Short mmCIF file of C-alpha atoms and ligand atoms in Angstrom, two decimals:
data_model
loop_
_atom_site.label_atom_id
_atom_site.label_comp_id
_atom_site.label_asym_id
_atom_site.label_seq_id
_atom_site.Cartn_x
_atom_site.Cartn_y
_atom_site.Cartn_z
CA UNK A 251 -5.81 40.54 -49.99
CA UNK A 252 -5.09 43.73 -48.19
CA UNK A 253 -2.28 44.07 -45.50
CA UNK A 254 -4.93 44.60 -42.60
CA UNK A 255 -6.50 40.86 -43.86
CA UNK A 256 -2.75 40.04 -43.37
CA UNK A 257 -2.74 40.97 -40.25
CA UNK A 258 -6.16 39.82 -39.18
CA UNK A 259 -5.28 35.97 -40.16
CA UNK A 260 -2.04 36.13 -38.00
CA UNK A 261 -4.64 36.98 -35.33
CA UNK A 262 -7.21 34.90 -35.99
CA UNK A 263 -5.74 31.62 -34.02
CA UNK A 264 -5.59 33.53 -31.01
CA UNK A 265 -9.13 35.57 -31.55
CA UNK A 266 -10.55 32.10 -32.32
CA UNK A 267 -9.29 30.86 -29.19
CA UNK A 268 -10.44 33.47 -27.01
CA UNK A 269 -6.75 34.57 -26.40
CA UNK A 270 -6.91 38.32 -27.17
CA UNK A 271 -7.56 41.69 -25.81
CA UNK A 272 -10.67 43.07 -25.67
CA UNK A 273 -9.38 46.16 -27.99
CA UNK A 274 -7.77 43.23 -30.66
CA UNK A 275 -11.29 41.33 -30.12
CA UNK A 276 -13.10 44.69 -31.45
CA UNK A 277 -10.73 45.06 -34.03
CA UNK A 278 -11.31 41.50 -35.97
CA UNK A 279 -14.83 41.24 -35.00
CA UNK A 280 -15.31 44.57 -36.83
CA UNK A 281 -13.04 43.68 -40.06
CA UNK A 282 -15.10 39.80 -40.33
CA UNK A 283 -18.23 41.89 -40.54
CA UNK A 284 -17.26 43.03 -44.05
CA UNK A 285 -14.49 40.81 -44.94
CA UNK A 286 -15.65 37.83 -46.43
CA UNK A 287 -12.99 36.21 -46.96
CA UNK A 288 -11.42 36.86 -43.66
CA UNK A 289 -14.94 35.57 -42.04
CA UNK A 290 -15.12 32.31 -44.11
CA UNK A 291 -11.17 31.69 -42.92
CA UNK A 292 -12.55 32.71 -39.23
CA UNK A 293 -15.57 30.03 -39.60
CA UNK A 294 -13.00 27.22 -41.21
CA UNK A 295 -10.93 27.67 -37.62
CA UNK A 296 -13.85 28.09 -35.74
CA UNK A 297 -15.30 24.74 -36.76
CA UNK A 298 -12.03 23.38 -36.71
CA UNK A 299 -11.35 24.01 -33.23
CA UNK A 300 -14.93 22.66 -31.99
CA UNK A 301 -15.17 19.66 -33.47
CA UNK A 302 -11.80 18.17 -35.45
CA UNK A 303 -9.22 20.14 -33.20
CA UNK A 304 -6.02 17.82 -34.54
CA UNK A 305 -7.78 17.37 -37.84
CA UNK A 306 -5.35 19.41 -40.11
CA UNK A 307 -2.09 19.79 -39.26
CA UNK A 308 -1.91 22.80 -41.64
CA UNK A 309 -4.26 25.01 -39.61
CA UNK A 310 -2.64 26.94 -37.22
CA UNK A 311 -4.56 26.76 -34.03
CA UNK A 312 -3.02 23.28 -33.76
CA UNK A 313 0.51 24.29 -32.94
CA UNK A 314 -1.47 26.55 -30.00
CA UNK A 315 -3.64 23.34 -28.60
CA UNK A 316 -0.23 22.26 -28.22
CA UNK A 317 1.23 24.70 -26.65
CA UNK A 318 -1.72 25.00 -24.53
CA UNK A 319 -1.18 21.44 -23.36
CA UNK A 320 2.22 21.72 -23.06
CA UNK A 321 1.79 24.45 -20.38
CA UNK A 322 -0.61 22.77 -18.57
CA UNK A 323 1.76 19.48 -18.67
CA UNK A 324 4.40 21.87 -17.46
CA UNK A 325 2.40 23.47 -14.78
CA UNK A 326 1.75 19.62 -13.29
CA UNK A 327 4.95 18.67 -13.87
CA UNK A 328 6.40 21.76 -11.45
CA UNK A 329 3.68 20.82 -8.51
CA UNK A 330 4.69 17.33 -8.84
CA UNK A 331 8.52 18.08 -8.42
CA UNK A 332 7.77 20.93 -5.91
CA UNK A 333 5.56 18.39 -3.98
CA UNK A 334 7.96 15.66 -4.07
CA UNK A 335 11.13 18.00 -3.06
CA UNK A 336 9.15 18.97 -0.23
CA UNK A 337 8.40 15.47 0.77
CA UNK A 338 12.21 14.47 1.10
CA UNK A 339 13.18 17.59 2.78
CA UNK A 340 10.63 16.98 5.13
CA UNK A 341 11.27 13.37 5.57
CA UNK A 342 14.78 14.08 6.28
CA UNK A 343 14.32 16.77 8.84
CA UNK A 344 12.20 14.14 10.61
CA UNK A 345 14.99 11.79 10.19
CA UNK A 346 17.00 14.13 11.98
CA UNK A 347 14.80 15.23 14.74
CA UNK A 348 13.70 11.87 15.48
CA UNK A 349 17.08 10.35 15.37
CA UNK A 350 17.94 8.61 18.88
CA UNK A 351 20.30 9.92 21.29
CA UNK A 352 21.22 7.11 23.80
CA UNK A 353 22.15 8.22 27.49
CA UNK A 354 25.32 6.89 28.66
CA UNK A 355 24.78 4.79 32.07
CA UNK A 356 24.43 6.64 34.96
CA UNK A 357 23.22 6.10 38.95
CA UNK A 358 19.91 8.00 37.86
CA UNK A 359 19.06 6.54 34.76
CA UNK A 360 17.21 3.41 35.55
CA UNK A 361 15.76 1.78 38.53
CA UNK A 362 15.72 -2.60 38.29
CA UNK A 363 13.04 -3.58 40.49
CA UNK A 364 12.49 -7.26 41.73
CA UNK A 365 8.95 -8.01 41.42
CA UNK A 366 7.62 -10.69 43.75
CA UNK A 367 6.42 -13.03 41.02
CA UNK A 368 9.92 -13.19 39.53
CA UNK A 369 9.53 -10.62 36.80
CA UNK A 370 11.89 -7.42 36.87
CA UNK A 371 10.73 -3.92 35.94
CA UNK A 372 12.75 -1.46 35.07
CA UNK A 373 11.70 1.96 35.74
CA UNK A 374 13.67 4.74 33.54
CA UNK A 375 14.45 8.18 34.23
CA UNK A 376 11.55 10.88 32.93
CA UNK A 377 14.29 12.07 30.46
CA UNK A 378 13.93 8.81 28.68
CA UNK A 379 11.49 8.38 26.13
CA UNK A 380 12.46 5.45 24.16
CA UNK A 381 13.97 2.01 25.13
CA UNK A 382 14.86 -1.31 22.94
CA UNK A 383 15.98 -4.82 24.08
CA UNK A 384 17.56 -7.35 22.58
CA UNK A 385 17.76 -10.65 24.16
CA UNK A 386 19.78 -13.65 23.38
CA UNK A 387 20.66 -16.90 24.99
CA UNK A 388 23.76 -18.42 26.04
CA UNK A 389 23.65 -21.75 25.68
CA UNK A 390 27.24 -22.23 27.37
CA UNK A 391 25.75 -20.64 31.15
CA UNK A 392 22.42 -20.80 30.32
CA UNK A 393 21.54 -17.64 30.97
CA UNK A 394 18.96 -15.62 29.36
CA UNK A 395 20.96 -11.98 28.51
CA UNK A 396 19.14 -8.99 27.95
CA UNK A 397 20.50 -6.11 26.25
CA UNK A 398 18.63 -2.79 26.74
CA UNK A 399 19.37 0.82 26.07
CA UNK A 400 17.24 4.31 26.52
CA UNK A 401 17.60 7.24 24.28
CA UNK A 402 15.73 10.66 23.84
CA UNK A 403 15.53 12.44 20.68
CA UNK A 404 15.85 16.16 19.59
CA UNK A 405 11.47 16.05 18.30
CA UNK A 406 10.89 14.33 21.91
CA UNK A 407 13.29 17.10 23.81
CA UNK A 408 11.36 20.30 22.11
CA UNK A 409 7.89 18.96 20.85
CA UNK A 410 6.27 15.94 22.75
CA UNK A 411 5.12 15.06 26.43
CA UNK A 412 7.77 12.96 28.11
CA UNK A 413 6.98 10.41 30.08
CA UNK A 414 8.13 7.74 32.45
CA UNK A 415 8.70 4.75 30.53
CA UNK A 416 8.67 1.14 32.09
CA UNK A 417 9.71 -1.89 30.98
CA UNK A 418 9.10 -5.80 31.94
CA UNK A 419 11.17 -9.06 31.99
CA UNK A 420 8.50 -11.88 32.49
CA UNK A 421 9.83 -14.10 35.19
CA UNK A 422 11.07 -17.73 33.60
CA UNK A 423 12.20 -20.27 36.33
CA UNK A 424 13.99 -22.21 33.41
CA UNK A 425 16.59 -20.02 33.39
CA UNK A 426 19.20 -17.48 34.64
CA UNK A 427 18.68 -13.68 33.41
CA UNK A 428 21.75 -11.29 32.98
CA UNK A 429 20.21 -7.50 32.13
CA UNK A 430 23.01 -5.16 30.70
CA UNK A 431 22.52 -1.48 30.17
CA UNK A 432 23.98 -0.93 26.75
CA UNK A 433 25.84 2.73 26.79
CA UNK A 434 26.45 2.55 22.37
CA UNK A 435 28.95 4.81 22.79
CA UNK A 436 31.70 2.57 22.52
CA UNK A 437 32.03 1.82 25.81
CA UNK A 438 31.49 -1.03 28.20
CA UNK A 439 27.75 -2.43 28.74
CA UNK A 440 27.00 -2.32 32.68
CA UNK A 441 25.55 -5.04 34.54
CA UNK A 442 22.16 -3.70 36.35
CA UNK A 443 20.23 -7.31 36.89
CA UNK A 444 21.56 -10.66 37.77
CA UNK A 445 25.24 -12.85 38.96
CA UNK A 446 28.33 -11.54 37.43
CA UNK A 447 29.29 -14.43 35.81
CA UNK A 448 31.74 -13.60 33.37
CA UNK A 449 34.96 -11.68 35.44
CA UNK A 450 36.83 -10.47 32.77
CA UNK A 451 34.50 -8.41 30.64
CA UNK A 452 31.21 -7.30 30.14
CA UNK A 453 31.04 -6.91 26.27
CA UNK A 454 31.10 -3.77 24.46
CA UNK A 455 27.57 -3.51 21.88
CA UNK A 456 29.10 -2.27 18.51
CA UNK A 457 27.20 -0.34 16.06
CA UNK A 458 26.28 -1.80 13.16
CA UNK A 459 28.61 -1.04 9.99
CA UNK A 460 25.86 -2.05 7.38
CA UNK A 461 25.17 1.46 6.21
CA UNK A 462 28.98 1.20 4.70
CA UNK A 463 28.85 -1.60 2.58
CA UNK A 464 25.31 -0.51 0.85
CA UNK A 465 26.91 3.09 0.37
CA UNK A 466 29.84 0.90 -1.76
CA UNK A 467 27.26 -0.60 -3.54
CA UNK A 468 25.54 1.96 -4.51
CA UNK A 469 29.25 3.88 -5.70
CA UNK A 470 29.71 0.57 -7.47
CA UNK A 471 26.34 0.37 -9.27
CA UNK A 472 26.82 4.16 -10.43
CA UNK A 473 30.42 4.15 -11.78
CA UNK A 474 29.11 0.37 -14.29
CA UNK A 475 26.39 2.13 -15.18
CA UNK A 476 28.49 5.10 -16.38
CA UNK A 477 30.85 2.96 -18.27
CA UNK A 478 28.20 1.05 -19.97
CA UNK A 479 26.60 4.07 -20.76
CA UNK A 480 29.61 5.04 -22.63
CA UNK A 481 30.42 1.67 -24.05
CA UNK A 482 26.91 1.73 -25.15
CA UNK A 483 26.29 5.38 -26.28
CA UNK A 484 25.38 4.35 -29.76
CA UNK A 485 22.59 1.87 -28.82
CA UNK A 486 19.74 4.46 -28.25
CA UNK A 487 17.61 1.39 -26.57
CA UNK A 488 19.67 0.72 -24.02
CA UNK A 489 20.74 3.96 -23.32
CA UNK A 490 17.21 5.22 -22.00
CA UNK A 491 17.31 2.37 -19.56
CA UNK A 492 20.39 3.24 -18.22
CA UNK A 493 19.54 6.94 -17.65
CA UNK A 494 16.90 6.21 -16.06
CA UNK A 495 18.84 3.43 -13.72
CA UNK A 496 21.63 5.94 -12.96
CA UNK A 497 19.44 8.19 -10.74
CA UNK A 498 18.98 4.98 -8.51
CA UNK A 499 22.29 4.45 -6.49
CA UNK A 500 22.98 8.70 -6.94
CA UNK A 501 19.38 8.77 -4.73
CA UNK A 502 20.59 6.41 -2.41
CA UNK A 503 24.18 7.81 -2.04
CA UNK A 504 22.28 11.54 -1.50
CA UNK A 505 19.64 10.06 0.61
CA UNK A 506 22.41 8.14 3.34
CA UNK A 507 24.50 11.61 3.08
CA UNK A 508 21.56 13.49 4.22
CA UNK A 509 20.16 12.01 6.48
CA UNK A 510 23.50 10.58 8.17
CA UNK A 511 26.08 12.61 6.81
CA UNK A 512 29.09 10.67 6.81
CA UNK A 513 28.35 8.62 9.83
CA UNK A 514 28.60 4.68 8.43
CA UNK A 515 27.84 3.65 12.33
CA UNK A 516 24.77 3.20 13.35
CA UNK A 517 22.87 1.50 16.69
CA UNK A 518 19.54 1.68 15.36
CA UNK A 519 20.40 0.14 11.74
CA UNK A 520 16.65 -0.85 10.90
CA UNK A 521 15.03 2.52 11.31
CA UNK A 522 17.65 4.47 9.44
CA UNK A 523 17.56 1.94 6.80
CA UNK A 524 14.44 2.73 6.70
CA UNK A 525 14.55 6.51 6.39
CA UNK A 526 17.32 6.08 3.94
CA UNK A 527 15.15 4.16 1.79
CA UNK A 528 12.59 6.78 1.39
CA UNK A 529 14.29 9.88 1.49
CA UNK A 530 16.42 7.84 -1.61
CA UNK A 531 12.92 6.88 -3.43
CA UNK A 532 11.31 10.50 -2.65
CA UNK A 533 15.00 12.08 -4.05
CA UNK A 534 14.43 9.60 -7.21
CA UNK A 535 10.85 10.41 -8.18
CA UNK A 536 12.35 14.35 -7.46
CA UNK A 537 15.17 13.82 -10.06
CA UNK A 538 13.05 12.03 -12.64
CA UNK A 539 10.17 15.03 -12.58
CA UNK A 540 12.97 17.49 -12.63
CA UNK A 541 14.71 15.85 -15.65
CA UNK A 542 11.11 16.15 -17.59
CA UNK A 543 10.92 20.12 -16.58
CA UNK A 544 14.44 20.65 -17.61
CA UNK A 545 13.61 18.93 -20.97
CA UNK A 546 10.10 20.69 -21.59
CA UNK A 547 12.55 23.86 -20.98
CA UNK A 548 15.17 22.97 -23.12
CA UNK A 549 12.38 22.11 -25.84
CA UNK A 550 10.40 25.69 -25.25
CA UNK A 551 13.25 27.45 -25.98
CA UNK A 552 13.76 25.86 -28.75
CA UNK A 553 10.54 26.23 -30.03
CA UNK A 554 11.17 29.89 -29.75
CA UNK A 555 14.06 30.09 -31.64
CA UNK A 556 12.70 28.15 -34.68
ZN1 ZN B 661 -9.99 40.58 -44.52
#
């Protein structure tokens, strides 16, 4: 076997699967028109490829199906993270945007009017563009209390159509109603509807401290699952389901710091919950597509050094 048969065979994978110049392609095309034993090793591969592709490990197009697939595994694997990543950082920009900024009370801010039926509307000023109310009774006066408050937010301020929202208390003859304007600032909620019964004071609304406790949690949940990951290092089993645990309460953690830095407070606990939630699951499926590219890396590289 001559050197240029040498050198044909190292090509022949490649020629075979259509990977070559069109100078190369020339080359071996010409040399398997005499070369009969090149041309029977061409036809072996040929065959090979078409209809038994995995069929011996020996032959060598079979480490380049694999690196074929690999590559094409790979080249998902980046949209997928790329397309995820983009997700959260979208989802948390909205967060932000859309996050409410309540109005602290003011002459301007809201008109109560006193319907003739009984109901009250209450007319808000155009900067307003979203209300909530929260109602409870007190069974000790018997008075129906409302708690309302109005907020804008920064995607309302630059990018939508404000508008005058109004709002309506039915009228109930049963019972007294007390509407308070709550400022969630800290600071006292005002009285705008009904008798001052209580002198002293007219309650403060808190912000809900929930968004602590689950941060905690989360801390918690990471630093037993690192210890039990290095109780456990020798127990391969377990180990995989721990790594892939461990990106849980690190999502969550990144997903609260993102979206509400590190504000615990919060007056609108359900919707940031909310956004927390699937910033953290978006950051999750990000960190689990990214582990796989880092790996296929690692094992590339290693590839090429063997
Ligand atoms: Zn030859």
């Amino acid at each position: 076997m001559s050197d240029k048969c040498n050198l044909i065979k190292d090509i022949l994978p490649l020629y075979v699967e259509d990977m070559v110049s069109s100078d190369t392609r020339e080359f071996v095309s010409e040399h398997l028109q005499y070369c009969a034993e090149c041309h029977a090793e061409f036809e072996r591969m040929r065959k090979a490829t078409k209809f038994i592709p995995d069929a011996d490990p020996d032959i060598d197009i079979v480490p380049l199906k694999r690196v074929k697939r690999d590559l094409f595994i790979k080249r998902l694997q980046t949209i997928c993270f790329t397309a995820i990543l983009a997700c959260a950082i979208a989802t948390i920009i909205f967060g932000i945007l859309t996050s409410p900024k309540f109005f602290p009370y003011s002459d301007n801010l809201l008109n109560v009017i006193d319907v003739p039926d009984g109901s009250v509307i209450i007319t808000f000023d155009s900067e307003v563009t979203g209300y909530s109310c929260n109602e409870v009774f007190d069974n000790e006066t018997e008075t129906a209390i409302y708690r309302i408050n109005a907020w804008t937010t920064t995607w309302d301020l630059h990018l939508s159509n404000r508008g005058k929202q109004n709002m309506v208390i039915p009228f109930d003859r049963e019972t007294e109603i007390q509407i308070f304007y709550a400022q969630n600032d800290g600071s006292e909620d005002v009285l705008i509807y009904g008798p001052n019964q209580n002198t002293e004071e007219n309650g403060v609304t808190l912000p809900r401290l929930i968004l602590m406790p689950y941060f905690l949690l989360a801390f918690l949940a990471l630093v037993v699952l690192a210890i039990l990951r290095m109780l456990l290092r020798n127990k391969q089993a377990i180990i995989v389901w721990i790594d892939r645990a461990i990106p849980f309460p690190i999502s969550y953690m990144a997903a609260q710091l993102c979206t509400k830095g590190f504000n615990f407070t919060t007056y609108s606990s359900q919707r940031d919950f909310c956004i927390i939630i699937l910033v953290a699951m978006l950051l999750y499926f990000t960190m689990l597509t990214g582990k796989s590219l880092y790996k296929a890396k690692l094992n590339t590289s290693k590839g090429i050094e063997e």
